[in-house]
PDB file of C-alpha atoms in Angstrom:
ATOM      1  CA  MET A 418     -46.914 -43.058  27.683  1.00  0.00           C
ATOM      2  CA  SER A 419     -44.423 -42.519  30.489  1.00  0.00           C
ATOM      3  CA  LYS A 420     -41.554 -42.143  27.999  1.00  0.00           C
ATOM      4  CA  LYS A 421     -43.451 -39.532  25.994  1.00  0.00           C
ATOM      5  CA  ARG A 422     -44.288 -37.615  29.152  1.00  0.00           C
ATOM      6  CA  ARG A 423     -40.646 -37.626  30.179  1.00  0.00           C
ATOM      7  CA  LYS A 424     -39.617 -36.139  26.852  1.00  0.00           C
ATOM      8  CA  LYS A 425     -42.285 -33.473  27.085  1.00  0.00           C
ATOM      9  CA  ASN A 426     -41.334 -32.589  30.643  1.00  0.00           C
ATOM     10  CA  VAL A 427     -37.744 -31.674  29.737  1.00  0.00           C
ATOM     11  CA  PRO A 428     -37.318 -28.002  30.731  1.00  0.00           C
ATOM     12  CA  SER A 429     -36.927 -25.638  27.806  1.00  0.00           C
ATOM     13  CA  SER A 430     -34.214 -23.754  29.718  1.00  0.00           C
ATOM     14  CA  GLN A 431     -31.840 -26.686  29.141  1.00  0.00           C
ATOM     15  CA  HIS A 432     -32.192 -26.370  25.381  1.00  0.00           C
ATOM     16  CA  SER A 433     -31.768 -22.628  25.418  1.00  0.00           C
ATOM     17  CA  GLY A 434     -28.846 -22.932  27.803  1.00  0.00           C
ATOM     18  CA  SER A 435     -27.024 -25.342  25.525  1.00  0.00           C
ATOM     19  CA  GLY A 436     -27.618 -23.010  22.581  1.00  0.00           C
ATOM     20  CA  LYS A 437     -26.150 -20.101  24.485  1.00  0.00           C
ATOM     21  CA  ALA A 438     -23.175 -22.227  25.468  1.00  0.00           C
ATOM     22  CA  GLN A 439     -22.504 -23.019  21.809  1.00  0.00           C
ATOM     23  CA  LYS A 440     -22.588 -19.338  20.929  1.00  0.00           C
ATOM     24  CA  LYS A 441     -20.197 -18.535  23.715  1.00  0.00           C
ATOM     25  CA  ASP A 442     -17.802 -21.300  22.717  1.00  0.00           C
ATOM     26  CA  GLY A 443     -17.649 -20.202  19.073  1.00  0.00           C
ATOM     27  CA  PHE A 444     -15.880 -17.081  17.778  1.00  0.00           C
ATOM     28  CA  SER A 445     -17.318 -15.013  14.975  1.00  0.00           C
ATOM     29  CA  LEU A 446     -16.064 -11.825  13.363  1.00  0.00           C
ATOM     30  CA  PRO A 447     -18.302  -8.761  13.440  1.00  0.00           C
ATOM     31  CA  GLU A 448     -20.444  -8.173  10.367  1.00  0.00           C
ATOM     32  CA  VAL A 449     -18.859  -5.503   8.191  1.00  0.00           C
ATOM     33  CA  SER A 450     -19.969  -4.340   4.758  1.00  0.00           C
ATOM     34  CA  GLU A 451     -16.976  -3.943   2.460  1.00  0.00           C
ATOM     35  CA  THR A 452     -16.919  -1.812  -0.666  1.00  0.00           C
ATOM     36  CA  ARG A 453     -16.134  -3.746  -3.838  1.00  0.00           C
ATOM     37  CA  ASN A 454     -13.822  -1.080  -5.230  1.00  0.00           C
ATOM     38  CA  PRO A 455     -12.073   0.799  -2.399  1.00  0.00           C
ATOM     39  CA  ALA A 456     -11.047   4.355  -3.149  1.00  0.00           C
ATOM     40  CA  PRO A 457      -7.367   4.884  -3.959  1.00  0.00           C
ATOM     41  CA  ILE A 458      -5.036   5.964  -1.195  1.00  0.00           C
ATOM     42  CA  THR A 459      -5.089   9.745  -0.890  1.00  0.00           C
ATOM     43  CA  VAL A 460      -2.261  12.193  -0.317  1.00  0.00           C
ATOM     44  CA  GLY A 461      -3.775  13.074   3.064  1.00  0.00           C
ATOM     45  CA  GLU A 462      -3.616   9.455   4.195  1.00  0.00           C
ATOM     46  CA  ARG A 463       0.035   9.236   3.214  1.00  0.00           C
ATOM     47  CA  VAL A 464       0.742  12.460   5.087  1.00  0.00           C
ATOM     48  CA  VAL A 465      -0.810  10.892   8.197  1.00  0.00           C
ATOM     49  CA  THR A 466       1.544   7.912   7.907  1.00  0.00           C
ATOM     50  CA  PHE A 467       4.606  10.146   7.418  1.00  0.00           C
ATOM     51  CA  VAL A 468       3.644  12.182  10.493  1.00  0.00           C
ATOM     52  CA  GLU A 469       3.158   8.946  12.466  1.00  0.00           C
ATOM     53  CA  LEU A 470       6.560   7.696  11.320  1.00  0.00           C
ATOM     54  CA  ALA A 471       8.288  10.962  12.222  1.00  0.00           C
ATOM     55  CA  VAL A 472       6.683  11.123  15.698  1.00  0.00           C
ATOM     56  CA  VAL A 473       7.575   7.518  16.515  1.00  0.00           C
ATOM     57  CA  CYS A 474      11.162   7.931  15.318  1.00  0.00           C
ATOM     58  CA  VAL A 475      11.661  11.140  17.323  1.00  0.00           C
ATOM     59  CA  ILE A 476      10.269   9.550  20.495  1.00  0.00           C
ATOM     60  CA  TRP A 477      12.446   6.490  19.927  1.00  0.00           C
ATOM     61  CA  LEU A 478      15.619   8.552  19.494  1.00  0.00           C
ATOM     62  CA  ILE A 479      14.851  10.638  22.594  1.00  0.00           C
ATOM     63  CA  ALA A 480      14.384   7.444  24.618  1.00  0.00           C
ATOM     64  CA  ALA A 481      17.512   5.906  23.094  1.00  0.00           C
ATOM     65  CA  PHE A 482      19.760   8.875  23.942  1.00  0.00           C
ATOM     66  CA  ARG A 483      18.317   8.834  27.447  1.00  0.00           C
ATOM     67  CA  PHE A 484      18.443   5.102  28.256  1.00  0.00           C
ATOM     68  CA  PHE A 485      20.983   3.424  25.935  1.00  0.00           C
ATOM     69  CA  PRO A 486      24.029   4.632  27.916  1.00  0.00           C
ATOM     70  CA  ILE A 487      22.439   3.392  31.162  1.00  0.00           C
ATOM     71  CA  LYS A 488      23.369  -0.216  31.878  1.00  0.00           C
ATOM     72  CA  GLU A 489      20.428  -0.876  34.161  1.00  0.00           C
ATOM     73  CA  MET A 490      17.244  -2.940  33.962  1.00  0.00           C
ATOM     74  CA  VAL A 491      15.077   0.173  34.104  1.00  0.00           C
ATOM     75  CA  GLY A 492      16.617   1.487  30.891  1.00  0.00           C
ATOM     76  CA  THR A 493      16.138  -1.835  29.104  1.00  0.00           C
ATOM     77  CA  PHE A 494      12.506  -1.983  30.202  1.00  0.00           C
ATOM     78  CA  ALA A 495      11.851   1.593  29.071  1.00  0.00           C
ATOM     79  CA  ILE A 496      13.429   0.967  25.661  1.00  0.00           C
ATOM     80  CA  GLY A 497      11.314  -2.166  25.200  1.00  0.00           C
ATOM     81  CA  ILE A 498       8.120  -0.300  26.074  1.00  0.00           C
ATOM     82  CA  VAL A 499       8.873   2.536  23.629  1.00  0.00           C
ATOM     83  CA  TYR A 500       9.779   0.013  20.905  1.00  0.00           C
ATOM     84  CA  PHE A 501       6.582  -2.006  21.129  1.00  0.00           C
ATOM     85  CA  ILE A 502       4.314   1.030  21.552  1.00  0.00           C
ATOM     86  CA  GLY A 503       5.866   2.525  18.420  1.00  0.00           C
ATOM     87  CA  VAL A 504       5.329  -0.604  16.338  1.00  0.00           C
ATOM     88  CA  PHE A 505       1.814  -1.099  17.682  1.00  0.00           C
ATOM     89  CA  SER A 506       0.792   2.496  16.991  1.00  0.00           C
ATOM     90  CA  MET A 507       1.880   2.134  13.359  1.00  0.00           C
ATOM     91  CA  TYR A 508      -0.188  -1.027  13.040  1.00  0.00           C
ATOM     92  CA  VAL A 509      -3.237   0.751  14.478  1.00  0.00           C
ATOM     93  CA  VAL A 510      -2.785   3.771  12.188  1.00  0.00           C
ATOM     94  CA  ARG A 511      -2.704   1.509   9.139  1.00  0.00           C
ATOM     95  CA  ALA A 512      -5.759  -0.436  10.316  1.00  0.00           C
ATOM     96  CA  ALA A 513      -7.688   2.788  10.988  1.00  0.00           C
ATOM     97  CA  LEU A 514      -6.884   4.274   7.576  1.00  0.00           C
ATOM     98  CA  GLU A 515      -7.710   1.049   5.767  1.00  0.00           C
ATOM     99  CA  ALA A 516     -10.928   0.529   7.746  1.00  0.00           C
ATOM    100  CA  ARG A 517     -12.227   3.882   6.600  1.00  0.00           C
ATOM    101  CA  ARG A 518     -11.097   3.343   3.009  1.00  0.00           C
ATOM    102  CA  ARG A 519     -12.548  -0.172   2.705  1.00  0.00           C
ATOM    103  CA  TYR A 520     -15.547  -0.132   5.048  1.00  0.00           C
ATOM    104  CA  GLY A 521     -16.532   3.526   5.096  1.00  0.00           C
ATOM    105  CA  LYS A 522     -16.025   4.047   8.832  1.00  0.00           C
ATOM    106  CA  ARG A 523     -13.169   4.063  11.275  1.00  0.00           C
ATOM    107  CA  ASP A 524     -14.364   2.446  14.504  1.00  0.00           C
ATOM    108  CA  ARG A 525     -13.150  -0.315  16.804  1.00  0.00           C
ATOM    109  CA  LYS A 526     -15.273  -3.017  15.179  1.00  0.00           C
ATOM    110  CA  ARG A 527     -13.985  -2.316  11.671  1.00  0.00           C
ATOM    111  CA  ILE A 528     -10.399  -1.876  12.800  1.00  0.00           C
ATOM    112  CA  PHE A 529     -10.569  -5.263  14.509  1.00  0.00           C
ATOM    113  CA  TYR A 530     -12.137  -6.832  11.413  1.00  0.00           C
ATOM    114  CA  TYR A 531      -9.379  -5.466   9.191  1.00  0.00           C
ATOM    115  CA  SER A 532      -6.683  -6.785  11.529  1.00  0.00           C
ATOM    116  CA  GLN A 533      -8.216 -10.263  11.286  1.00  0.00           C
ATOM    117  CA  MET A 534      -8.184 -10.106   7.483  1.00  0.00           C
ATOM    118  CA  VAL A 535      -4.419  -9.541   7.363  1.00  0.00           C
ATOM    119  CA  LYS A 536      -2.561 -12.820   6.990  1.00  0.00           C
ATOM    120  CA  GLY A 537       1.169 -13.424   6.854  1.00  0.00           C
ATOM    121  CA  ASP A 538       3.028 -15.961   4.744  1.00  0.00           C
ATOM    122  CA  GLN A 539       4.627 -18.166   7.386  1.00  0.00           C
ATOM    123  CA  LYS A 540       7.244 -19.767   5.133  1.00  0.00           C
ATOM    124  CA  TRP A 541       8.568 -16.602   3.487  1.00  0.00           C
ATOM    125  CA  SER A 542       8.165 -14.629   6.697  1.00  0.00           C
ATOM    126  CA  LEU A 543      10.437 -17.113   8.465  1.00  0.00           C
ATOM    127  CA  TYR A 544      13.002 -17.003   5.640  1.00  0.00           C
ATOM    128  CA  ILE A 545      13.149 -13.211   5.708  1.00  0.00           C
ATOM    129  CA  SER A 546      13.233 -13.081   9.500  1.00  0.00           C
ATOM    130  CA  LEU A 547      16.120 -15.520   9.816  1.00  0.00           C
ATOM    131  CA  SER A 548      18.033 -13.850   6.986  1.00  0.00           C
ATOM    132  CA  PHE A 549      17.676 -10.398   8.530  1.00  0.00           C
ATOM    133  CA  PHE A 550      18.620 -11.712  11.955  1.00  0.00           C
ATOM    134  CA  ALA A 551      21.705 -13.416  10.500  1.00  0.00           C
ATOM    135  CA  ALA A 552      22.667 -10.130   8.838  1.00  0.00           C
ATOM    136  CA  SER A 553      22.253  -8.270  12.134  1.00  0.00           C
ATOM    137  CA  ILE A 554      24.459 -10.829  13.928  1.00  0.00           C
ATOM    138  CA  PHE A 555      27.094 -10.397  11.227  1.00  0.00           C
ATOM    139  CA  LEU A 556      26.875  -6.620  11.645  1.00  0.00           C
ATOM    140  CA  ARG A 557      27.325  -6.871  15.427  1.00  0.00           C
ATOM    141  CA  TRP A 558      30.283  -9.183  14.890  1.00  0.00           C
ATOM    142  CA  ILE A 559      32.032  -6.764  12.526  1.00  0.00           C
ATOM    143  CA  VAL A 560      31.104  -3.656  14.506  1.00  0.00           C
ATOM    144  CA  PRO A 561      30.333  -4.670  18.113  1.00  0.00           C
ATOM    145  CA  SER A 562      27.329  -2.896  19.570  1.00  0.00           C
ATOM    146  CA  PRO A 563      28.492  -0.388  22.212  1.00  0.00           C
ATOM    147  CA  ASN A 564      26.735   0.197  25.532  1.00  0.00           C
ATOM    148  CA  PHE A 565      23.384  -1.483  24.897  1.00  0.00           C
ATOM    149  CA  ASN A 566      22.774  -5.187  24.196  1.00  0.00           C
ATOM    150  CA  MET A 567      20.706  -5.207  20.986  1.00  0.00           C
ATOM    151  CA  VAL A 568      19.937  -8.932  20.746  1.00  0.00           C
ATOM    152  CA  GLY A 569      16.329  -8.625  21.918  1.00  0.00           C
ATOM    153  CA  ILE A 570      15.599  -5.708  19.595  1.00  0.00           C
ATOM    154  CA  ASP A 571      17.313  -7.479  16.689  1.00  0.00           C
ATOM    155  CA  ILE A 572      15.124 -10.555  17.168  1.00  0.00           C
ATOM    156  CA  ALA A 573      11.904  -8.529  17.386  1.00  0.00           C
ATOM    157  CA  THR A 574      12.900  -6.387  14.402  1.00  0.00           C
ATOM    158  CA  SER A 575      13.784  -9.387  12.236  1.00  0.00           C
ATOM    159  CA  PHE A 576      10.559 -11.276  12.840  1.00  0.00           C
ATOM    160  CA  TYR A 577       8.287  -8.245  12.572  1.00  0.00           C
ATOM    161  CA  LEU A 578       9.907  -7.178   9.308  1.00  0.00           C
ATOM    162  CA  GLY A 579       9.405 -10.700   7.991  1.00  0.00           C
ATOM    163  CA  TYR A 580       5.723 -10.467   8.892  1.00  0.00           C
ATOM    164  CA  ILE A 581       5.144  -6.964   7.484  1.00  0.00           C
ATOM    165  CA  TRP A 582       6.933  -7.660   4.203  1.00  0.00           C
ATOM    166  CA  THR A 583       4.931 -10.832   3.516  1.00  0.00           C
ATOM    167  CA  ALA A 584       1.513 -10.053   5.051  1.00  0.00           C
ATOM    168  CA  LYS A 585      -1.403  -9.529   2.663  1.00  0.00           C
ATOM    169  CA  TYR A 586      -5.006  -8.451   3.008  1.00  0.00           C
ATOM    170  CA  LYS A 587      -7.108 -11.610   2.631  1.00  0.00           C
ATOM    171  CA  GLY A 588      -3.988 -13.277   1.270  1.00  0.00           C
ATOM    172  CA  GLU A 589      -4.175 -11.199  -1.927  1.00  0.00           C
ATOM    173  CA  GLU A 590      -3.214  -7.525  -1.552  1.00  0.00           C
ATOM    174  CA  PRO A 591       0.110  -6.420  -0.028  1.00  0.00           C
ATOM    175  CA  LEU A 592      -0.168  -4.130   2.961  1.00  0.00           C
ATOM    176  CA  PRO A 593       0.017  -0.393   2.270  1.00  0.00           C
ATOM    177  CA  TYR A 594       2.231   1.987   4.229  1.00  0.00           C
ATOM    178  CA  GLU A 595       4.737  -0.736   5.079  1.00  0.00           C
ATOM    179  CA  TYR A 596       7.453   1.914   4.793  1.00  0.00           C
ATOM    180  CA  MET A 597       6.451   3.053   8.299  1.00  0.00           C
ATOM    181  CA  GLU A 598       7.664  -0.116   9.980  1.00  0.00           C
ATOM    182  CA  THR A 599      10.529  -0.604   7.525  1.00  0.00           C
ATOM    183  CA  VAL A 600      12.115   2.794   8.213  1.00  0.00           C
ATOM    184  CA  PHE A 601      11.518   2.626  11.965  1.00  0.00           C
ATOM    185  CA  LEU A 602      12.787  -0.908  12.424  1.00  0.00           C
ATOM    186  CA  ILE A 603      15.913  -0.333  10.341  1.00  0.00           C
ATOM    187  CA  LEU A 604      16.498   2.800  12.422  1.00  0.00           C
ATOM    188  CA  THR A 605      16.351   0.695  15.593  1.00  0.00           C
ATOM    189  CA  THR A 606      19.029  -1.592  14.146  1.00  0.00           C
ATOM    190  CA  PHE A 607      21.518   1.284  13.866  1.00  0.00           C
ATOM    191  CA  THR A 608      20.351   3.364  16.841  1.00  0.00           C
ATOM    192  CA  ASN A 609      23.079   2.171  19.179  1.00  0.00           C
ATOM    193  CA  TYR A 610      25.778   3.394  16.803  1.00  0.00           C
ATOM    194  CA  ILE A 611      23.980   6.735  16.388  1.00  0.00           C
ATOM    195  CA  VAL A 612      23.811   7.189  20.153  1.00  0.00           C
ATOM    196  CA  TYR A 613      27.455   6.186  20.555  1.00  0.00           C
ATOM    197  CA  PHE A 614      28.852   8.595  17.963  1.00  0.00           C
ATOM    198  CA  PHE A 615      26.489  11.553  18.405  1.00  0.00           C
ATOM    199  CA  GLY A 616      25.689  11.279  22.100  1.00  0.00           C
ATOM    200  CA  ARG A 617      29.113  12.163  23.403  1.00  0.00           C
TER     201      ARG A 617
END
């Protein structure tokens, strides 16, 4: 009888507390209803991506002409900030457009869900990244980069291009609008030469 009473006297808060702890420990994606046949990409959506690309490239070139000739840590930091904000904004624009096209709405929950559904091919991404980085090293060896040390940007560009070119939605559909990152990142590769020849 004493054993049964002990079992019955266990506080219910302990059971509920352990259940809450399990929920907190686990990670689950938000529930999102996805359309079976997403609408095709519209002209308006492509215009948005071209505007995004143009704005990011203009801001990048303004920052490059301002900070590339400066051989100081402040200039390097500013260039890095502009670079990563530009790449990140393109990623968010794509996620927002695709969230609305696939899920019907463009909010934070659906944008986050879409970003989690995008998966890169690690093997091919690494091959492309290393190949592009080797090409950039060869380019810098033939034509040394004036003023600004581009090694950090070359590394980031190589690996992000490898990811963008191999990433697929749910491992099946290639990412749309990848020309945004492709044009911008290739521009960053040659920016130092542009600043050197046209910034005099």
